[in-house]
């Protein structure tokens, strides 16, 4: 009875807040994944385009943001960003500390990291497109934009789905670190609930279960997308 | 620029394809060392030669997948404009490049169908998106073409689910759907199991009989002898000898060519 009370949705229950935290985690991750998709596409393009300077910058990006601890990036974006905002505020005549909204800072930080991993996924996916298919597109008179839209983008997406599934899981777990900025995500809510009820074990298990539910549901979604995208592959590859 | 050559498209009848003195180097390797060729309407020209003699490079220079270092190309009377950039030959206009390519149908040894599209989607892709013709019209025409090459029942299948012979016939249909002025074939049957070669050659023979202008790089001696009206033998980046099949195959050719076909007989 007591268990239902603390985990439930009643007055003393933390259920509602935990669910809200899970939704917050989901939102941060989705926004981060989208930011990462834009960043990742640009970085992948820089790495593939061959130009010396661009390629070096692209390589530097993926090396740095995959190599530095996630927590450090989050601190950097949150406190660094807030510092910048405060400086701008002071310049405009406002005295005192101005914080970056923790949602925006968190999504941006996780997005920056996610972008480094997504860049590698897109690059690999591009390289998996048979070269002959690109030549056939040129040979039929497709200009660059048309080739990208009709031949490259659909195939990159197809080859990238499994990799993006992995990045999604990474980002989902990275988003837990955003709780250090005070954002009421699933991690933070579990922590608060655990602290105020002193039921540490219970609430961290509950939080862990919710994370598992999120990852396994999204996993299923990606598997289905992958199967759909592989309709055109030899049967040993896709549906089977 | 004035050309005094008798075949200059501006002074004589217009060739479907006219190539003059093409040269191409990869690094220090001279792959094409001055190749000239003319194809009139309905010509079927077989290009023979041993591996590495530059046959593929020649075809790829014609549709600008490679850019020749020197030489002139006309497609249906239209001169391909080149400029020198940093000492390298470059097409003057990418618009013209796309337009020329759309007029040349290319069939590759490895088919190169777009694997994420069905056969029908492959065939209508060019007409719909490059030529911007009405979709319904393109579908009707594509289905007729697939019927003609004998794979109409496969139109909703993906390339990976077809045999090599079927894929190559689909690739031919894809090229034909652009209503090309000239078809270029680069060893279209070399990647096929022996029992599938015939079905592709039959389609090509029918095309030749309809009067399509074709350049065919091939190792199929029977096709060269029976279907083409001209044989070109390439050797070390040059045209070693050329002529109508009866003369070429009856021994009035060069020693190198006699040795080359001897290897096939033997
Ligand atoms: N992109 C390239 N870069 C460097 N060398 C190349 C390139 N393409 C072709 N070559 C070289 O040019 C020469 C001619 O090649 P090409 O493919 O035109 O020969 P081919 O007559 O078609 O031979 P095959 O019968 O084997 O297809 C070969 O030595 C080849 O290694
Ligand atoms: Mg070749």
Short mmCIF file of C-alpha atoms and ligand atoms in Angstrom, two decimals:
data_model
loop_
_atom_site.label_atom_id
_atom_site.label_comp_id
_atom_site.label_asym_id
_atom_site.label_seq_id
_atom_site.Cartn_x
_atom_site.Cartn_y
_atom_site.Cartn_z
CA UNK A 1 0.00 0.00 0.00
CA UNK A 2 2.77 2.34 0.99
CA UNK A 3 4.61 1.63 -2.23
CA UNK A 4 1.61 2.60 -4.32
CA UNK A 5 1.26 5.76 -2.29
CA UNK A 6 4.79 7.11 -2.86
CA UNK A 7 5.02 5.99 -6.46
CA UNK A 8 1.41 6.72 -7.30
CA UNK A 9 -0.32 9.79 -8.58
CA UNK A 10 -1.99 10.85 -5.34
CA UNK A 11 -1.08 13.79 -3.11
CA UNK A 12 1.94 12.14 -1.55
CA UNK A 13 2.85 10.25 -4.73
CA UNK A 14 5.80 11.08 -6.94
CA UNK A 15 4.41 9.24 -9.97
CA UNK A 16 3.17 12.32 -11.77
CA UNK A 17 6.45 14.16 -11.29
CA UNK A 18 8.45 11.16 -12.43
CA UNK A 19 6.37 10.90 -15.60
CA UNK A 20 6.80 14.63 -16.16
CA UNK A 21 10.54 14.16 -15.71
CA UNK A 22 10.55 11.37 -18.28
CA UNK A 23 8.69 13.62 -20.72
CA UNK A 24 11.25 16.36 -20.08
CA UNK A 25 14.09 13.90 -20.75
CA UNK A 26 12.38 12.88 -23.98
CA UNK A 27 12.00 16.52 -25.05
CA UNK A 28 15.62 17.42 -24.31
CA UNK A 29 16.78 14.39 -26.23
CA UNK A 30 14.56 15.06 -29.25
CA UNK A 31 15.67 18.69 -29.50
CA UNK A 32 19.30 17.61 -29.00
CA UNK A 33 18.96 14.99 -31.73
CA UNK A 34 17.60 17.60 -34.14
CA UNK A 35 20.37 20.07 -33.31
CA UNK A 36 22.82 17.21 -33.73
CA UNK A 37 21.31 16.30 -37.11
CA UNK A 38 21.96 19.80 -38.44
CA UNK A 39 25.43 19.99 -36.93
CA UNK A 40 26.22 16.42 -37.95
CA UNK A 41 25.20 17.00 -41.58
CA UNK A 42 27.39 20.08 -41.81
CA UNK A 43 30.35 18.37 -40.17
CA UNK A 44 29.97 15.26 -42.33
CA UNK A 45 29.84 17.45 -45.41
CA UNK A 46 32.96 19.31 -44.28
CA UNK A 47 34.80 16.04 -43.75
CA UNK A 48 33.73 14.62 -47.12
CA UNK A 49 34.04 17.71 -49.26
CA UNK A 50 37.79 17.27 -49.50
CA UNK A 51 38.86 20.89 -49.07
CA UNK A 52 41.90 20.95 -46.78
CA UNK A 53 40.80 23.53 -44.21
CA UNK A 54 37.19 22.35 -44.02
CA UNK A 55 38.21 18.76 -43.59
CA UNK A 56 40.62 19.61 -40.81
CA UNK A 57 37.92 21.58 -39.01
CA UNK A 58 35.47 18.71 -39.41
CA UNK A 59 37.96 16.20 -38.08
CA UNK A 60 38.78 18.47 -35.17
CA UNK A 61 35.09 18.75 -34.29
CA UNK A 62 34.46 15.02 -34.15
CA UNK A 63 37.71 14.39 -32.27
CA UNK A 64 37.09 17.07 -29.63
CA UNK A 65 33.44 16.44 -28.91
CA UNK A 66 33.74 12.70 -28.80
CA UNK A 67 36.90 12.85 -26.75
CA UNK A 68 35.99 15.34 -24.02
CA UNK A 69 33.71 14.22 -21.13
CA UNK A 70 30.06 15.08 -21.74
CA UNK A 71 29.72 16.71 -18.34
CA UNK A 72 32.48 19.15 -19.19
CA UNK A 73 30.69 20.20 -22.37
CA UNK A 74 27.48 20.74 -20.43
CA UNK A 75 29.27 22.91 -17.84
CA UNK A 76 30.97 24.76 -20.64
CA UNK A 77 27.74 25.53 -22.46
CA UNK A 78 25.72 26.29 -19.33
CA UNK A 79 28.21 28.37 -17.37
CA UNK A 80 30.07 29.65 -20.39
CA UNK A 81 26.78 30.56 -22.06
CA UNK A 82 25.46 32.15 -18.89
CA UNK A 83 28.69 34.10 -18.53
CA UNK A 84 28.27 35.44 -22.02
CA UNK A 85 24.64 36.35 -21.39
CA UNK A 86 25.59 38.07 -18.12
CA UNK A 87 28.29 40.06 -19.87
CA UNK A 88 25.84 41.15 -22.53
CA UNK A 89 23.35 42.06 -19.75
CA UNK A 90 25.97 44.16 -17.99
CA UNK A 91 26.77 45.89 -21.24
CA UNK A 92 23.08 46.73 -21.57
CA UNK A 93 23.05 48.07 -18.03
CA UNK A 94 21.69 45.09 -16.09
CA UNK A 95 23.72 44.19 -13.01
CA UNK A 96 23.75 40.64 -11.72
CA UNK A 97 23.83 37.07 -12.95
CA UNK A 98 21.74 36.05 -15.93
CA UNK A 99 21.38 32.30 -16.44
CA UNK A 100 20.92 30.57 -19.74
CA UNK A 101 17.60 28.67 -19.65
CA UNK A 102 18.64 25.20 -18.52
CA UNK A 103 16.53 23.47 -21.16
CA UNK A 104 18.16 25.41 -23.98
CA UNK A 105 21.64 24.98 -22.55
CA UNK A 106 21.11 21.26 -21.97
CA UNK A 107 19.64 20.55 -25.39
CA UNK A 108 22.41 22.57 -27.04
CA UNK A 109 25.17 20.81 -25.11
CA UNK A 110 23.81 17.32 -25.76
CA UNK A 111 23.11 18.38 -29.38
CA UNK A 112 26.71 19.46 -29.89
CA UNK A 113 27.94 16.08 -28.65
CA UNK A 114 25.28 14.21 -30.59
CA UNK A 115 26.34 16.12 -33.71
CA UNK A 116 29.86 14.73 -33.46
CA UNK A 117 28.55 11.17 -33.40
CA UNK A 118 25.92 11.83 -36.07
CA UNK A 119 28.57 13.29 -38.37
CA UNK A 120 30.39 9.96 -38.28
CA UNK A 121 27.14 8.10 -38.95
CA UNK A 122 26.26 10.25 -41.96
CA UNK A 123 29.78 10.08 -43.31
CA UNK A 124 29.75 6.29 -43.13
CA UNK A 125 26.30 6.18 -44.70
CA UNK A 126 27.41 8.37 -47.59
CA UNK A 127 30.43 6.19 -48.21
CA UNK A 128 28.15 3.13 -48.26
CA UNK A 129 26.33 4.41 -51.35
CA UNK A 130 27.69 2.45 -54.31
CA UNK A 131 29.81 4.83 -56.37
CA UNK A 132 28.27 3.55 -59.57
CA UNK A 133 24.84 4.78 -58.52
CA UNK A 134 26.19 8.29 -58.14
CA UNK A 135 27.82 8.04 -61.55
CA UNK A 136 24.58 6.84 -63.07
CA UNK A 137 22.89 9.92 -61.65
CA UNK A 138 25.53 12.16 -63.18
CA UNK A 139 25.37 10.29 -66.47
CA UNK A 140 21.63 10.86 -66.78
CA UNK A 141 22.13 14.61 -66.46
CA UNK A 142 21.15 15.26 -62.83
CA UNK A 143 22.66 18.44 -61.46
CA UNK A 144 24.26 18.47 -58.02
CA UNK A 145 21.17 19.49 -56.06
CA UNK A 146 18.98 16.90 -57.74
CA UNK A 147 21.54 14.18 -57.10
CA UNK A 148 21.62 15.10 -53.44
CA UNK A 149 17.84 15.18 -53.11
CA UNK A 150 16.94 12.11 -55.16
CA UNK A 151 19.88 9.73 -54.80
CA UNK A 152 22.12 10.71 -51.89
CA UNK A 153 19.78 11.88 -49.13
CA UNK A 154 17.35 8.92 -49.27
CA UNK A 155 20.20 6.42 -49.24
CA UNK A 156 22.14 8.18 -46.49
CA UNK A 157 18.99 8.10 -44.37
CA UNK A 158 18.50 4.43 -45.10
CA UNK A 159 22.07 3.48 -44.20
CA UNK A 160 22.11 5.84 -41.21
CA UNK A 161 19.07 4.52 -39.36
CA UNK A 162 20.87 1.90 -37.23
CA UNK A 163 23.63 4.37 -36.38
CA UNK A 164 21.14 7.11 -35.52
CA UNK A 165 19.40 4.60 -33.23
CA UNK A 166 22.65 4.23 -31.33
CA UNK A 167 23.22 7.96 -31.17
CA UNK A 168 19.69 8.42 -29.86
CA UNK A 169 20.40 6.03 -26.99
CA UNK A 170 23.65 7.82 -26.23
CA UNK A 171 21.93 11.19 -26.23
CA UNK A 172 19.12 9.90 -24.05
CA UNK A 173 21.65 8.87 -21.42
CA UNK A 174 23.74 12.02 -21.86
CA UNK A 175 20.63 14.04 -21.16
CA UNK A 176 20.73 12.76 -17.57
CA UNK A 177 23.81 14.90 -17.06
CA UNK A 178 21.74 17.97 -17.86
CA UNK A 179 20.20 17.57 -14.40
CA UNK A 180 23.29 19.37 -13.03
CA UNK A 181 21.81 22.59 -14.42
CA UNK A 182 18.69 22.09 -12.34
CA UNK A 183 16.45 21.03 -15.19
CA UNK A 184 13.65 18.82 -13.85
CA UNK A 185 14.35 15.87 -16.10
CA UNK A 186 13.92 12.24 -15.13
CA UNK A 187 17.32 12.08 -13.43
CA UNK A 188 16.82 15.19 -11.37
CA UNK A 189 13.27 14.26 -10.40
CA UNK A 190 14.37 10.81 -9.23
CA UNK A 191 17.11 12.45 -7.20
CA UNK A 192 14.76 14.95 -5.57
CA UNK A 193 12.19 12.27 -4.84
CA UNK A 194 14.84 10.01 -3.38
CA UNK A 195 16.26 12.81 -1.24
CA UNK A 196 13.00 14.05 0.20
CA UNK A 197 11.55 10.62 0.96
CA UNK A 198 14.90 9.06 1.86
CA UNK A 199 13.86 6.11 -0.30
CA UNK A 200 17.03 6.26 -2.40
CA UNK A 201 16.96 2.69 -3.58
CA UNK A 202 13.30 2.78 -4.54
CA UNK A 203 13.40 5.98 -6.55
CA UNK A 204 16.64 5.30 -8.37
CA UNK A 205 15.27 1.90 -9.39
CA UNK A 206 12.05 3.59 -10.53
CA UNK A 207 14.04 6.17 -12.52
CA UNK A 208 16.16 3.44 -14.06
CA UNK A 209 13.05 1.53 -15.09
CA UNK A 210 11.64 4.62 -16.78
CA UNK A 211 14.92 5.11 -18.67
CA UNK A 212 14.76 1.49 -19.76
CA UNK A 213 11.19 1.90 -20.94
CA UNK A 214 12.19 4.95 -22.98
CA UNK A 215 15.15 3.21 -24.59
CA UNK A 216 13.34 -0.03 -25.36
CA UNK A 217 10.36 1.77 -26.88
CA UNK A 218 12.60 3.89 -29.07
CA UNK A 219 14.65 0.85 -29.93
CA UNK A 220 11.55 -0.83 -31.26
CA UNK A 221 10.70 2.28 -33.28
CA UNK A 222 14.14 2.32 -34.89
CA UNK A 223 14.02 -1.38 -35.67
CA UNK A 224 10.74 -0.89 -37.45
CA UNK A 225 12.08 2.09 -39.41
CA UNK A 226 15.12 0.05 -40.35
CA UNK A 227 13.03 -2.81 -41.63
CA UNK A 228 10.93 -0.42 -43.67
CA UNK A 229 13.98 1.25 -45.15
CA UNK A 230 15.47 -2.10 -46.09
CA UNK A 231 12.54 -3.20 -48.21
CA UNK A 232 14.71 -2.63 -51.26
CA UNK A 233 17.61 -4.71 -50.00
CA UNK A 234 18.17 -8.40 -50.78
CA UNK A 235 15.94 -10.43 -48.48
CA UNK A 236 18.83 -11.77 -46.40
CA UNK A 237 19.42 -8.17 -45.38
CA UNK A 238 16.02 -6.83 -44.50
CA UNK A 239 12.70 -8.51 -43.97
CA UNK A 240 13.81 -12.16 -44.15
CA UNK B 1 37.35 28.74 -84.39
CA UNK B 2 37.55 27.26 -87.89
CA UNK B 3 37.98 23.58 -88.53
CA UNK B 4 38.92 22.44 -91.97
CA UNK B 5 38.15 18.82 -91.35
CA UNK B 6 35.55 17.56 -93.83
CA UNK B 7 33.39 16.14 -91.06
CA UNK B 8 33.10 19.43 -89.23
CA UNK B 9 29.45 19.56 -88.21
CA UNK B 10 29.22 23.19 -89.21
CA UNK B 11 30.08 22.49 -92.82
CA UNK B 12 29.01 18.93 -93.50
CA UNK B 13 26.02 16.83 -92.53
CA UNK B 14 25.54 16.70 -88.79
CA UNK B 15 26.98 13.66 -87.08
CA UNK B 16 25.21 12.23 -84.09
CA UNK B 17 28.55 12.17 -82.40
CA UNK B 18 31.85 13.63 -83.42
CA UNK B 19 35.04 13.33 -81.42
CA UNK B 20 38.29 14.86 -82.49
CA UNK B 21 41.72 14.18 -81.13
CA UNK B 22 40.82 13.38 -77.53
CA UNK B 23 43.72 13.07 -75.14
CA UNK B 24 43.62 12.09 -71.49
CA UNK B 25 46.28 11.52 -68.86
CA UNK B 26 45.92 10.16 -65.35
CA UNK B 27 48.96 11.59 -63.64
CA UNK B 28 51.81 10.66 -65.92
CA UNK B 29 49.90 7.76 -67.50
CA UNK B 30 48.73 8.67 -71.01
CA UNK B 31 45.52 6.71 -71.36
CA UNK B 32 44.10 8.32 -74.52
CA UNK B 33 46.59 9.51 -77.09
CA UNK B 34 44.58 11.29 -79.73
CA UNK B 35 41.32 9.57 -80.57
CA UNK B 36 38.95 10.73 -83.27
CA UNK B 37 35.65 9.13 -84.19
CA UNK B 38 32.45 9.98 -85.99
CA UNK B 39 29.10 8.30 -85.64
CA UNK B 40 26.32 8.97 -88.12
CA UNK B 41 22.69 8.39 -87.39
CA UNK B 42 22.11 4.67 -86.97
CA UNK B 43 25.76 3.70 -86.72
CA UNK B 44 26.54 0.82 -84.42
CA UNK B 45 30.21 0.98 -83.55
CA UNK B 46 31.87 -1.79 -81.59
CA UNK B 47 34.96 -0.77 -79.66
CA UNK B 48 37.35 -3.61 -79.02
CA UNK B 49 40.68 -3.71 -77.28
CA UNK B 50 42.54 -5.44 -74.52
CA UNK B 51 42.23 -4.47 -70.88
CA UNK B 52 43.75 -1.10 -70.09
CA UNK B 53 43.70 0.13 -73.69
CA UNK B 54 41.48 3.06 -72.65
CA UNK B 55 38.05 1.96 -73.88
CA UNK B 56 36.14 2.91 -70.74
CA UNK B 57 38.03 6.15 -70.39
CA UNK B 58 37.09 7.03 -73.97
CA UNK B 59 33.36 6.50 -73.33
CA UNK B 60 33.58 8.38 -70.04
CA UNK B 61 35.21 11.33 -71.76
CA UNK B 62 32.34 11.48 -74.23
CA UNK B 63 29.70 11.91 -71.54
CA UNK B 64 32.04 13.99 -69.41
CA UNK B 65 32.38 11.63 -66.46
CA UNK B 66 36.04 12.26 -67.20
CA UNK B 67 37.23 15.48 -68.75
CA UNK B 68 39.63 15.08 -71.64
CA UNK B 69 42.81 17.14 -71.45
CA UNK B 70 42.57 18.00 -75.12
CA UNK B 71 40.22 17.52 -78.04
CA UNK B 72 36.77 18.49 -79.24
CA UNK B 73 33.42 16.77 -78.90
CA UNK B 74 30.14 17.45 -80.69
CA UNK B 75 26.90 15.75 -79.76
CA UNK B 76 24.24 16.04 -82.43
CA UNK B 77 26.06 19.05 -83.83
CA UNK B 78 26.40 20.81 -80.49
CA UNK B 79 29.97 21.60 -79.54
CA UNK B 80 30.92 21.00 -75.89
CA UNK B 81 32.55 24.19 -74.70
CA UNK B 82 35.70 23.92 -72.66
CA UNK B 83 37.82 26.46 -70.83
CA UNK B 84 41.27 26.25 -69.31
CA UNK B 85 41.35 26.75 -65.57
CA UNK B 86 44.73 26.66 -63.83
CA UNK B 87 46.00 24.99 -66.99
CA UNK B 88 43.39 22.23 -66.79
CA UNK B 89 40.61 21.64 -69.27
CA UNK B 90 37.16 22.18 -67.74
CA UNK B 91 33.63 22.32 -69.13
CA UNK B 92 32.63 25.95 -69.56
CA UNK B 93 29.08 25.40 -68.34
CA UNK B 94 27.74 22.79 -65.96
CA UNK B 95 24.30 23.41 -67.49
CA UNK B 96 25.62 22.27 -70.84
CA UNK B 97 27.26 19.26 -69.22
CA UNK B 98 23.93 18.13 -67.77
CA UNK B 99 22.17 18.80 -71.05
CA UNK B 100 24.73 16.81 -73.06
CA UNK B 101 24.61 13.94 -70.60
CA UNK B 102 20.84 13.83 -70.85
CA UNK B 103 21.24 13.30 -74.61
CA UNK B 104 23.67 10.41 -74.16
CA UNK B 105 22.40 7.14 -72.71
CA UNK B 106 25.03 5.34 -70.67
CA UNK B 107 24.90 1.65 -69.79
CA UNK B 108 27.49 0.47 -67.27
CA UNK B 109 29.09 -2.92 -66.79
CA UNK B 110 27.75 -3.03 -63.24
CA UNK B 111 24.20 -1.82 -64.11
CA UNK B 112 24.23 0.89 -61.41
CA UNK B 113 20.48 0.94 -60.91
CA UNK B 114 19.44 3.08 -57.95
CA UNK B 115 18.92 0.51 -55.25
CA UNK B 116 16.37 2.46 -53.21
CA UNK B 117 13.96 2.73 -56.15
CA UNK B 118 11.81 0.15 -57.88
CA UNK B 119 12.52 -0.66 -61.51
CA UNK B 120 9.72 1.60 -62.70
CA UNK B 121 10.92 4.43 -60.46
CA UNK B 122 14.41 3.98 -61.89
CA UNK B 123 13.10 4.30 -65.42
CA UNK B 124 10.94 7.39 -64.85
CA UNK B 125 13.46 9.19 -62.64
CA UNK B 126 15.33 10.90 -65.48
CA UNK B 127 12.34 11.88 -67.62
CA UNK B 128 10.40 13.22 -64.63
CA UNK B 129 13.17 15.02 -62.73
CA UNK B 130 15.74 15.88 -65.39
CA UNK B 131 13.53 16.45 -68.43
CA UNK B 132 10.59 17.57 -66.26
CA UNK B 133 8.03 15.78 -68.39
CA UNK B 134 4.55 14.96 -67.06
CA UNK B 135 4.70 11.99 -64.73
CA UNK B 136 1.73 10.08 -66.17
CA UNK B 137 3.18 10.27 -69.65
CA UNK B 138 6.55 9.05 -68.37
CA UNK B 139 4.99 6.10 -66.59
CA UNK B 140 3.15 5.02 -69.72
CA UNK B 141 6.31 5.28 -71.76
CA UNK B 142 8.39 3.51 -69.10
CA UNK B 143 5.96 0.60 -69.01
CA UNK B 144 6.17 0.27 -72.77
CA UNK B 145 9.97 0.26 -72.56
CA UNK B 146 9.97 -2.36 -69.82
CA UNK B 147 7.65 -4.44 -71.97
CA UNK B 148 10.08 -4.09 -74.83
CA UNK B 149 13.09 -5.26 -72.83
CA UNK B 150 10.97 -8.07 -71.42
CA UNK B 151 10.74 -7.24 -67.72
CA UNK B 152 7.34 -5.55 -67.47
CA UNK B 153 6.28 -7.92 -64.71
CA UNK B 154 9.22 -6.78 -62.57
CA UNK B 155 8.37 -3.10 -62.63
CA UNK B 156 7.49 -2.89 -58.94
CA UNK B 157 10.46 -4.98 -57.79
CA UNK B 158 13.66 -3.49 -56.40
CA UNK B 159 16.91 -3.98 -58.34
CA UNK B 160 18.40 -6.27 -55.68
CA UNK B 161 15.63 -8.78 -56.33
CA UNK B 162 16.41 -9.13 -60.05
CA UNK B 163 18.96 -11.26 -61.88
CA UNK B 164 21.93 -9.53 -63.48
CA UNK B 165 20.44 -9.89 -66.94
CA UNK B 166 17.17 -8.36 -65.80
CA UNK B 167 18.99 -5.52 -64.07
CA UNK B 168 20.98 -4.74 -67.19
CA UNK B 169 17.83 -4.72 -69.31
CA UNK B 170 16.25 -2.35 -66.78
CA UNK B 171 19.33 -0.14 -67.01
CA UNK B 172 18.95 -0.06 -70.80
CA UNK B 173 15.30 0.91 -70.40
CA UNK B 174 16.33 3.64 -67.97
CA UNK B 175 18.76 5.07 -70.51
CA UNK B 176 16.24 4.80 -73.37
CA UNK B 177 13.60 6.64 -71.36
CA UNK B 178 15.66 9.80 -71.83
CA UNK B 179 15.20 9.45 -75.62
CA UNK B 180 18.96 9.69 -76.11
CA UNK B 181 20.64 10.72 -79.35
CA UNK B 182 23.42 8.18 -78.81
CA UNK B 183 23.69 5.15 -76.53
CA UNK B 184 27.03 4.33 -74.93
CA UNK B 185 27.56 0.80 -73.62
CA UNK B 186 30.60 -0.07 -71.50
CA UNK B 187 30.95 -3.85 -71.50
CA UNK B 188 27.26 -4.38 -70.78
CA UNK B 189 27.51 -8.15 -70.58
CA UNK B 190 30.87 -8.60 -68.87
CA UNK B 191 29.44 -8.87 -65.37
CA UNK B 192 26.80 -11.43 -66.35
CA UNK B 193 26.72 -15.18 -65.97
CA UNK B 194 27.15 -16.74 -69.44
CA UNK B 195 23.54 -17.91 -69.63
CA UNK B 196 22.26 -14.35 -69.10
CA UNK B 197 24.40 -12.69 -71.78
CA UNK B 198 22.04 -13.64 -74.61
CA UNK B 199 18.98 -11.83 -73.27
CA UNK B 200 20.89 -8.54 -73.02
CA UNK B 201 22.49 -8.91 -76.44
CA UNK B 202 19.06 -9.59 -77.96
CA UNK B 203 17.77 -6.29 -76.58
CA UNK B 204 20.82 -4.46 -77.94
CA UNK B 205 20.45 -6.10 -81.33
CA UNK B 206 16.80 -5.03 -81.52
CA UNK B 207 17.85 -1.51 -80.63
CA UNK B 208 20.44 -1.50 -83.41
CA UNK B 209 17.84 -2.71 -85.90
CA UNK B 210 15.58 0.18 -84.94
CA UNK B 211 18.31 2.57 -85.99
CA UNK B 212 19.65 3.68 -82.62
CA UNK B 213 23.14 5.16 -82.80
CA UNK B 214 25.32 3.09 -80.50
CA UNK B 215 28.90 2.92 -79.25
CA UNK B 216 29.50 -0.45 -77.68
CA UNK B 217 32.62 -1.43 -75.78
CA UNK B 218 32.46 -5.20 -75.79
CA UNK B 219 34.30 -8.48 -75.77
CA UNK B 220 31.44 -10.20 -77.62
CA UNK B 221 33.03 -10.92 -81.01
CA UNK B 222 29.79 -12.23 -82.49
CA UNK B 223 28.00 -9.01 -81.63
CA UNK B 224 30.82 -6.96 -83.11
CA UNK B 225 30.81 -8.99 -86.32
CA UNK B 226 27.08 -9.47 -86.83
CA UNK B 227 25.40 -6.40 -85.36
CA UNK B 228 27.77 -3.47 -85.71
CA UNK B 229 28.52 -1.75 -88.99
CA UNK B 230 31.92 -0.57 -87.79
CA UNK B 231 34.59 -1.99 -85.57
CA UNK B 232 37.17 0.13 -83.80
CA UNK B 233 40.21 -1.58 -82.33
CA UNK B 234 41.94 0.39 -79.59
CA UNK B 235 45.46 -0.23 -78.50
CA UNK B 236 47.50 1.74 -75.99
CA UNK B 237 45.21 4.74 -76.10
CA UNK B 238 45.01 5.00 -79.88
CA UNK B 239 42.81 3.63 -82.62
CA UNK B 240 44.96 0.89 -84.04
CA UNK B 241 42.64 0.09 -86.91
CA UNK B 242 39.00 0.47 -87.84
CA UNK B 243 36.68 -0.71 -90.56
CA UNK B 244 33.54 -2.60 -91.45
CA UNK B 245 33.30 -6.00 -89.76
CA UNK B 246 33.70 -8.09 -92.94
CA UNK B 247 37.09 -6.56 -93.75
CA UNK B 248 38.23 -6.42 -90.15
CA UNK B 249 37.41 -10.04 -89.44
CA UNK B 250 38.58 -11.38 -92.80
CA UNK B 251 42.17 -10.46 -92.14
CA UNK B 252 42.49 -7.03 -93.82
CA UNK B 253 43.26 -5.51 -90.45
CA UNK B 254 46.39 -4.85 -88.46
CA UNK B 255 48.62 -7.59 -87.09
CA UNK B 256 47.75 -6.49 -83.56
CA UNK B 257 44.04 -6.94 -84.23
CA UNK B 258 44.57 -10.33 -85.83
CA UNK B 259 46.47 -11.38 -82.76
CA UNK B 260 43.75 -9.93 -80.51
CA UNK B 261 40.94 -11.91 -82.14
CA UNK B 262 43.19 -14.91 -82.35
CA UNK B 263 43.25 -14.95 -78.58
CA UNK B 264 39.46 -15.17 -78.57
CA UNK B 265 39.31 -18.03 -81.03
CA UNK B 266 42.12 -19.90 -79.37
N1 LIG C 1 40.37 7.38 -62.52
C1 LIG C 1 41.56 6.84 -62.88
N2 LIG C 1 42.69 7.20 -62.25
C2 LIG C 1 43.88 6.68 -62.60
N3 LIG C 1 44.04 5.78 -63.57
C3 LIG C 1 42.97 5.37 -64.25
C4 LIG C 1 41.66 5.88 -63.92
N4 LIG C 1 40.76 5.28 -64.75
C5 LIG C 1 41.48 4.46 -65.54
N5 LIG C 1 42.79 4.50 -65.25
C6 LIG C 1 43.86 3.76 -65.94
O1 LIG C 1 43.77 4.04 -67.31
C7 LIG C 1 44.03 2.90 -68.09
C8 LIG C 1 42.89 2.64 -69.05
O2 LIG C 1 41.75 2.31 -68.30
P1 LIG C 1 40.36 1.96 -68.96
O3 LIG C 1 39.44 1.62 -67.85
O4 LIG C 1 39.95 3.04 -69.87
O5 LIG C 1 40.70 0.68 -69.79
P2 LIG C 1 39.72 -0.32 -70.53
O6 LIG C 1 40.20 -0.43 -71.94
O7 LIG C 1 38.31 0.06 -70.31
O8 LIG C 1 40.05 -1.69 -69.80
P3 LIG C 1 39.06 -2.87 -69.36
O9 LIG C 1 38.88 -3.76 -70.55
O10 LIG C 1 39.85 -3.56 -68.27
O11 LIG C 1 37.80 -2.27 -68.86
C9 LIG C 1 44.27 1.77 -67.12
O12 LIG C 1 45.66 1.60 -66.98
C10 LIG C 1 43.67 2.27 -65.83
O13 LIG C 1 44.36 1.74 -64.72
MG1 LIG C 2 36.69 -0.74 -69.21
#
